[in-house]
Structures are given as structure tokens and as C-alpha cells.
Tab-separated table of C-alpha atoms in Angstrom:
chain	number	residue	atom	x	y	z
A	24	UNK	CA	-68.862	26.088	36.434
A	25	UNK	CA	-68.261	25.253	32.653
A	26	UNK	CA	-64.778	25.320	31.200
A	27	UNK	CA	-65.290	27.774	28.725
A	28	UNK	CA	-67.591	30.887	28.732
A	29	UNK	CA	-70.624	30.361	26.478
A	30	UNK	CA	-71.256	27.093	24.295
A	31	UNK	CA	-69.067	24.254	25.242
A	32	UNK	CA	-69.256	21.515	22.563
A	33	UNK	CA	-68.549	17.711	23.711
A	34	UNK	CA	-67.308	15.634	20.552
A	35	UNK	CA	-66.312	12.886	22.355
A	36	UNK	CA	-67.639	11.342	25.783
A	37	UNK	CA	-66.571	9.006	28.654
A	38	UNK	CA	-66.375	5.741	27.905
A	39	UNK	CA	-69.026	5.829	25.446
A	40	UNK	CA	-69.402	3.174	22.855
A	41	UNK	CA	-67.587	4.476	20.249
A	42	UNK	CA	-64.539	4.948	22.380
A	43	UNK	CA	-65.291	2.667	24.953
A	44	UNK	CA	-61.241	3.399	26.799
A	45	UNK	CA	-61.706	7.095	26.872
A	46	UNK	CA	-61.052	7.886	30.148
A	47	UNK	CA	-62.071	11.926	29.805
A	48	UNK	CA	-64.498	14.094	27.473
A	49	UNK	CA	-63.419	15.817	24.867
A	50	UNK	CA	-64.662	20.116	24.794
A	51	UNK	CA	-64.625	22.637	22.575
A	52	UNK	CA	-65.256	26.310	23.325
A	53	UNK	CA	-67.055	28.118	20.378
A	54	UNK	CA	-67.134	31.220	21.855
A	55	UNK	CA	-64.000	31.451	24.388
A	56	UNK	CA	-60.960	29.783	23.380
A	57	UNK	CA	-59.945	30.323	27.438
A	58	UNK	CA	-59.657	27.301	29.853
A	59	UNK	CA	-61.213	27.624	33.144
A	60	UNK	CA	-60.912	25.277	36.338
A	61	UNK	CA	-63.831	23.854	37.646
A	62	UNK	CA	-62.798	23.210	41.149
A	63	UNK	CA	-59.901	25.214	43.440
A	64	UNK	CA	-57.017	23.576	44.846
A	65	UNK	CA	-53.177	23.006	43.748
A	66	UNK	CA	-51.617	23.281	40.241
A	67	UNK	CA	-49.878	20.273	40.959
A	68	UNK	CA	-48.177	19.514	37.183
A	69	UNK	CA	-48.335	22.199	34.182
A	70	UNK	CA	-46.441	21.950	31.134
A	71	UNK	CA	-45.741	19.138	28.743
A	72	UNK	CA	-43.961	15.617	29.187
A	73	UNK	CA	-41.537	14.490	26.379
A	74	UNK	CA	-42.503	11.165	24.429
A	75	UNK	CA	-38.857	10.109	25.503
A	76	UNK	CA	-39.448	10.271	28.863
A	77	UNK	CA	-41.863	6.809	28.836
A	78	UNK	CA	-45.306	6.562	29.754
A	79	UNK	CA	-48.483	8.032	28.116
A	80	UNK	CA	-48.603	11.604	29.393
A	81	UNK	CA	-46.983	12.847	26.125
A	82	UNK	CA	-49.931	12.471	24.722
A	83	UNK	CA	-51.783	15.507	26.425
A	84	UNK	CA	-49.668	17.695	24.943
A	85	UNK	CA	-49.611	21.086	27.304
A	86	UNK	CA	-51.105	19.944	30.276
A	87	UNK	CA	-52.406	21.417	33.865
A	88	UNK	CA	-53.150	19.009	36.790
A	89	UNK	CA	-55.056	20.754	39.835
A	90	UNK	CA	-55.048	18.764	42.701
A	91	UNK	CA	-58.688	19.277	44.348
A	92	UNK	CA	-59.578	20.396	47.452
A	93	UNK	CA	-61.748	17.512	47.232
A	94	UNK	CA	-59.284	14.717	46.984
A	95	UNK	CA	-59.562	14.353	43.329
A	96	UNK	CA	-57.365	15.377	40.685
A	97	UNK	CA	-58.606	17.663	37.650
A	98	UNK	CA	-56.447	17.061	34.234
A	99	UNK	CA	-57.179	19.829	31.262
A	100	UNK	CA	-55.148	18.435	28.175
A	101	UNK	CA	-53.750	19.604	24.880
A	102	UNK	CA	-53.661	23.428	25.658
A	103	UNK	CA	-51.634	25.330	23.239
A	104	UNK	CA	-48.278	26.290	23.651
A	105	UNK	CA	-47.021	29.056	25.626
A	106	UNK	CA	-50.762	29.711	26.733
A	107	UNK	CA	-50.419	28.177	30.389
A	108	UNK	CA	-51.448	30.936	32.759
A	109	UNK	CA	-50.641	29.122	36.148
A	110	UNK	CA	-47.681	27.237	37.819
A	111	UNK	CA	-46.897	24.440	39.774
A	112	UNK	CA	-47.492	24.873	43.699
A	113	UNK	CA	-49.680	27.846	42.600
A	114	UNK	CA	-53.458	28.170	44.508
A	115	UNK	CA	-56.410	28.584	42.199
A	116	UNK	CA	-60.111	28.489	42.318
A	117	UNK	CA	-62.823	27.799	40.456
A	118	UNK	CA	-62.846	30.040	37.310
A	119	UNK	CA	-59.191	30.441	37.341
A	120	UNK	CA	-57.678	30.703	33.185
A	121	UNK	CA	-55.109	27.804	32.948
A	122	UNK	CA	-54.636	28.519	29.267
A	123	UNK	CA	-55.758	28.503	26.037
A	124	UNK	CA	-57.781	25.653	24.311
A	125	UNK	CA	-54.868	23.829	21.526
A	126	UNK	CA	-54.072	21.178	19.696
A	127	UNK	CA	-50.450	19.889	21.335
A	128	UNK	CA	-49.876	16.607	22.058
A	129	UNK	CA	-51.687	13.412	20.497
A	130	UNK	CA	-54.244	15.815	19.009
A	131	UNK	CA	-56.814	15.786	15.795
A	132	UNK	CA	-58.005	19.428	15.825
A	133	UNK	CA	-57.859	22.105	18.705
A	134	UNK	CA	-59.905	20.813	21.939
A	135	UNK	CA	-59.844	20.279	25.250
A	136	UNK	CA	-59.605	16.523	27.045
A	137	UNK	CA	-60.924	16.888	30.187
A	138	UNK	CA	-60.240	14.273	32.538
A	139	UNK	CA	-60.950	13.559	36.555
A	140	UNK	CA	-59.637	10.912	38.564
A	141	UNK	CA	-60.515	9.977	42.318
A	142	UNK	CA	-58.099	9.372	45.443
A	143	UNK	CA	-57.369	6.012	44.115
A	144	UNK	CA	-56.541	7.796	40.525
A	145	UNK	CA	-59.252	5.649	38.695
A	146	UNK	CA	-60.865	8.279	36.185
A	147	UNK	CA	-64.499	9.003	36.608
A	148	UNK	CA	-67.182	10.639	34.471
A	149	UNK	CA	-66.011	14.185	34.402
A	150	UNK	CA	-68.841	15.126	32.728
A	151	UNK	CA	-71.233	16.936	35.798
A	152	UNK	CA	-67.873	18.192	36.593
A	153	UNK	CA	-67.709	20.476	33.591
A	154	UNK	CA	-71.542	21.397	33.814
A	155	UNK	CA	-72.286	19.174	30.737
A	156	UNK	CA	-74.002	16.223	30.020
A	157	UNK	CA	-71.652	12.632	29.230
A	158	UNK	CA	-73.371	13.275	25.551
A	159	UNK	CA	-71.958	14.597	22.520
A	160	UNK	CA	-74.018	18.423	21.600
A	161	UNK	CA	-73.421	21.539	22.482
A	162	UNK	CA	-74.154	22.270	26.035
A	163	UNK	CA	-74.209	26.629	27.112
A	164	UNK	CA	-73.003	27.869	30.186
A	165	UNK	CA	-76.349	29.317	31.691
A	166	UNK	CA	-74.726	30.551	35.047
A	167	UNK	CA	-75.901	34.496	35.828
A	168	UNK	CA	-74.390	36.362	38.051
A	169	UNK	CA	-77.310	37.611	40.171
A	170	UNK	CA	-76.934	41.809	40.582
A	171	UNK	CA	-78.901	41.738	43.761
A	172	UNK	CA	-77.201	39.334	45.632
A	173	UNK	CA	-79.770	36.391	47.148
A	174	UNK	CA	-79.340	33.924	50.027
A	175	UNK	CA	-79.967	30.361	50.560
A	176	UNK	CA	-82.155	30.417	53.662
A	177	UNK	CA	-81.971	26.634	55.070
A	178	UNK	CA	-85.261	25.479	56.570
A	179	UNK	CA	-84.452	22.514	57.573
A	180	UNK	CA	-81.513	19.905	58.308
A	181	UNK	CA	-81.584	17.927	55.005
A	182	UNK	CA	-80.249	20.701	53.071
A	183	UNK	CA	-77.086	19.027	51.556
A	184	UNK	CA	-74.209	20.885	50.493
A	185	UNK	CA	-72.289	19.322	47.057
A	186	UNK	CA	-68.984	19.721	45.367
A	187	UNK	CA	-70.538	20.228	42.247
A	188	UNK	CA	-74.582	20.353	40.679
A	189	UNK	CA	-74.890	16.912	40.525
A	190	UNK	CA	-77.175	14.437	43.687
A	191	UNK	CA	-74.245	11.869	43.187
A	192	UNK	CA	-71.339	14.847	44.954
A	193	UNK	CA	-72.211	15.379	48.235
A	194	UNK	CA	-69.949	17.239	50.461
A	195	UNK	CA	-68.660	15.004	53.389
A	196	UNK	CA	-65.685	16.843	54.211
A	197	UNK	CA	-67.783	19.617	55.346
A	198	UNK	CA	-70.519	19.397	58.592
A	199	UNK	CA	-71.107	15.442	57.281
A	200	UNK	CA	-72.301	17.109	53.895
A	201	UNK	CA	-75.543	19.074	55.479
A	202	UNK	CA	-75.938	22.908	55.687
A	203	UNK	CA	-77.056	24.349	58.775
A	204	UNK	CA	-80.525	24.638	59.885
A	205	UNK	CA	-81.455	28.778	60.153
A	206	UNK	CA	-78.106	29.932	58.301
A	207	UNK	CA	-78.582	31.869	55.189
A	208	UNK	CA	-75.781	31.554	52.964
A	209	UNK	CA	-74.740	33.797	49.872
A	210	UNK	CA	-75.749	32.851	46.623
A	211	UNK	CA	-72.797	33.621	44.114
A	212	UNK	CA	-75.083	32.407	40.677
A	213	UNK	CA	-78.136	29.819	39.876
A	214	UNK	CA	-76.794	27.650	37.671
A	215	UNK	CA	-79.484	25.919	36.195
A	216	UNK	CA	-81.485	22.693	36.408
A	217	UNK	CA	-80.280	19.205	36.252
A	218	UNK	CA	-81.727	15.949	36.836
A	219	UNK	CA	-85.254	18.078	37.808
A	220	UNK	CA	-83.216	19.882	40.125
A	221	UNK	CA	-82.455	23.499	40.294
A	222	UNK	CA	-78.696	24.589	41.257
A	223	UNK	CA	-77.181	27.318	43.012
A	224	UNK	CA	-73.778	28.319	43.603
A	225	UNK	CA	-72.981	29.093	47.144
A	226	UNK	CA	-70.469	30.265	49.769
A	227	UNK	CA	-69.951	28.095	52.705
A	228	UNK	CA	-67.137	29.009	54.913
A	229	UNK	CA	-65.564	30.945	52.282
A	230	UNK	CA	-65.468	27.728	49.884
A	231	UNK	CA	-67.676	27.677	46.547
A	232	UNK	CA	-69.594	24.838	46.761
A	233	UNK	CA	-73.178	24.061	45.511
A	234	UNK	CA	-76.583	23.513	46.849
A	235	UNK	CA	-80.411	21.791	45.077
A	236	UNK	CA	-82.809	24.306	45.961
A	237	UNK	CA	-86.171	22.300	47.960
A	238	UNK	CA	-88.922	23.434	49.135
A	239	UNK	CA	-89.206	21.101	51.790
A	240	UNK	CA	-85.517	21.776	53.201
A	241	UNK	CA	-84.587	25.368	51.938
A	242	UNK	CA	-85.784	28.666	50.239
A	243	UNK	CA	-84.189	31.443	48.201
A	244	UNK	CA	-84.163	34.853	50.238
A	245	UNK	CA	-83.376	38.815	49.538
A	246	UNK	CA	-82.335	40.255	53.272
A	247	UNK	CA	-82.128	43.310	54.873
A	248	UNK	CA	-78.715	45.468	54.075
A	249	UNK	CA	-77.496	44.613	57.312
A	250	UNK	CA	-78.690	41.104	57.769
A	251	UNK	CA	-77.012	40.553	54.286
A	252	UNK	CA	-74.077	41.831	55.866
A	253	UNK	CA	-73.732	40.075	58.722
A	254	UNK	CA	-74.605	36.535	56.714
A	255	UNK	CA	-71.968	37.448	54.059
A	256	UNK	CA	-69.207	38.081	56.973
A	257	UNK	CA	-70.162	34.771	58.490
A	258	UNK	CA	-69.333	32.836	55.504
A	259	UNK	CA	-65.796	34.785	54.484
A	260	UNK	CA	-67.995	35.669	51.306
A	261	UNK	CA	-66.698	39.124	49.043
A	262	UNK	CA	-68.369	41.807	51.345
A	263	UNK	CA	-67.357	44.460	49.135
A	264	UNK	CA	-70.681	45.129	47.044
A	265	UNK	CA	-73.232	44.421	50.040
A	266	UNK	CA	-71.004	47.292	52.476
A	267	UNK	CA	-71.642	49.839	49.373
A	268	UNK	CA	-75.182	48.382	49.298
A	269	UNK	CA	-75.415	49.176	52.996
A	270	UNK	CA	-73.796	52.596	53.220
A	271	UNK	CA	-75.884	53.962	50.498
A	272	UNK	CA	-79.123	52.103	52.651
A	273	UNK	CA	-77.712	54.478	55.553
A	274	UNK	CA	-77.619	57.380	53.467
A	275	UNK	CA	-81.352	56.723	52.480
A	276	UNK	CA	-81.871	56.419	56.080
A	277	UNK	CA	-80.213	59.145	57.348
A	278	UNK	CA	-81.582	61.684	54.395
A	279	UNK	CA	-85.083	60.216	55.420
A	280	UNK	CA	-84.327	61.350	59.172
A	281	UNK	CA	-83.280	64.457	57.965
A	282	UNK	CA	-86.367	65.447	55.885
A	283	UNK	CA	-88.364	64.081	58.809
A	284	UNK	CA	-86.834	66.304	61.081
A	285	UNK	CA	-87.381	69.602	58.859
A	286	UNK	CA	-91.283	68.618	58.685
A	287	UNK	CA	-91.584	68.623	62.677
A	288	UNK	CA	-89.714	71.687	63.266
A	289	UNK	CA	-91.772	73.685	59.870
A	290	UNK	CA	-94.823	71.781	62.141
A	291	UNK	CA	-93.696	72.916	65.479
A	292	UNK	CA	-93.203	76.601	64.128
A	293	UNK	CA	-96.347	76.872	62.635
């Protein structure tokens, strides 16, 4: 997940050597002004501090914290004013608008500072985060929403399940961070390749949450109307598209029947 749709340009990077205290990365959307999260949880802070009220916060400008699911905490900085689309205490998800990319705050020209900071609150590279590379260039968001909807068959029990697309985020929190031997899950998107890896976006327990496709421990499947069904229930994925999938696979079914029936009664009459 990349904070803005399309091309996301990084002008300034983590803790790189030209700005060696940077604690975040610095984005600009050229083709969608719109802020996206990159992880669910709680708008925990959204609006602006004053500089009178001490500390450094002022200098973000419009702000939105989300406080992870994950335990960290996800800061998107210097959003323009009156653009914030969430709340405080409000639940959002990955993909969610927070607002609109600006220029408030302690800023030189409209951008984004994206920054993420652990359980302790020491700030770590956000860059795999926001589906880019800690590099300055323009980085484009490749994710495609797949029209017939695949599965991540798991083969075999080191299948590891990540926060995000990167071998360094591996999901503790959920089954010790492996995916279940003989489960297919839904595929929401294949996001790409990183590190000689290729990505795909799953659902796992009705969470987002992302998986390296192997050969040796998992395989990308297409499955039967109702076997797509009945994985895409057992994950609390959006069943909505595969039941229309499956009632017009009846239909073909049942109008198959039908014309099979006509031939052995014009046979049986003959």
C-alpha cells in the first residue's frame, strides 16, 4: 500500500546523509494529491498543535497519528488545512483518505513527512512501510486489483505471514507469524517484487496483511466457485463478488441440466 495513487516521489529520506536527523521520508504524490494510510488501526491525534503550546509537533503542521494494530504508530505530516478526512477515536484501514497532501506547518513546498515509530516511540525507516525504497526517485504504485480473484494456497508450514512486503515484518501477533499449512487464503492484489521477492496482499482472519510468494512453501491458485466461497468465508474476506460469481456458476449449471434434460427426452421420444 503506497500513500498516494500512482507515482509517489521521495525528496528526502531517513536518516540519509544529507539529513542525517530526519526521522521520516519526505513524499510527494504527482498524480493524487490524496493521503492514504498504510496500515489500519486508531486515529489517535488529527489536527494541528500550536507553536505556543511547547514541544516540536508544531512543526507538522496538520497532522494524523494512527495508532497501529501492530503496536506502532503511523504519523502523516503537513496536510493542508481543512483537508483532514478522519477523527480522533475513529477506526480506519489500510487505504483509508486522511487528507490532502499540504504545505502547513514547518514546510518548504507541499509534501508529505511520513514518519513511523515503534512501541518504544523510537522512529524507524518508514520507507517499506510506504511501498518505496529509503532513496530519493520516483517510486509507482504497481498494486492491481486482480478481477478474478486468486488464492494463496500454503504448501507448507514456512509460509510466513508479514505486516507489510518487506522479510524484516513478520507477523508475530498472529499464529507465531506462519500461515497455515492446506489453507488457501484470498488474494486482495500482487503488489510487486522487492528484495527478489514477489508480494501479495492477503486476507487472514479478516486482517490485510501480506505474504512472499515461494515455491517451496506456497503457490498461487484459481478455485472452484464454491471452494472460493467457502475459503473467502473462512477468512471474514468481502464475499460479495465471489456469491455473484457463484450464483451465475449455478445458473450455468442449472441451464446446462436443463438443455441436458430436453436432449434425453427429444432422445427418448424418438
Amino acid at each position: 500500500m503506497m500513500i498516494f495513487k500512482g507515482r509517489n516521489r521521495v525528496t528526502s529520506g531517513f536518516r540519509l546523509a544529507a539529513r542525517p536527523s530526519h526521522n521520516g521520508i519526505d513524499l510527494v504524490g504527482d498524480d493524487d494529491k490524496t493521503v492514504h494510510a498504510v496500515a489500519g488501526g486508531t486515529v489517535g491525534f488529527a489536527g494541528a498543535v500550536s507553536k505556543s503550546a511547547g514541544g516540536l509537533t508544531w512543526q507538522w503542521g496538520y497532522y494524523v497519528r494512527i495508532d497501529g494494530n501492530d503496536g506502532r504508530k503511523y504519523y502523516y505530516c503537513h496536510l493542508a488545512a481543512g483537508s483532514l478526512r478522519v477523527r480522533a477515536g475513529q477506526r480506519v484501514q489500510a487505504g483509508t483518505a486522511l487528507g490532502t497532501m499540504g504545505n502547513t506547518g514547518y514546510s518548504f513546498g507541499a509534501h508529505t513527512h511520513f514518519e513511523v515509530r515503534n512501541a518504544y516511540g523510537t522512529p524507524i525507516d518508514p520507507a517499506s512501510y510506504a511501498g518505496v525504497r529509503n532513496a530519493v526517485g520516483t517510486y509507482t504504485d504497481t498494486e492491481s486489483e486482480d478481477d478474478n480473484m486468486k488464492f494463496l494456497k500454503v504448501t507448507s508450514g514456512k509460509c510466513e505471514v508479514f505486516t507489510a512486503p518487506n522479510v524484516n515484518a513478520v507477523d508475530k501477533h498472529y499464529n507465531g507469524g506462519k500461515l497455515t499449512e492446506g489453507v488457501c487464503y484470498p488474494v486482495q492484489a500482487e503488489v510487486g517484487s522487492s528484495g527478489g521477492y514477489s508480494w501479495v496482499r492477503i486476507f487472514v482472519a479478516g486482517v490485510q496483511r501480506y505474504a512472499a510468494v515461494l515455491a517451496d512453501r506456497c503457490q498461487l491458485v484459481t478455485l472452484s466457485p464454491g471452494d472460493a466461497f467457502a475459503a473467502c468465508v473462512a477468512q471474514g474476506g468481502d464475499t460479495a463478488e465471489l456469491e455473484k460469481q457463484l450464483e451465475v456458476a449455478n445458473a450455468r449449471a442449472d441451464e446446462a441440466n436443463k438443455r441436458l434434460a430436453n436432449i434425453k427426452a427429444y432422445v427418448a421420444g424418438v
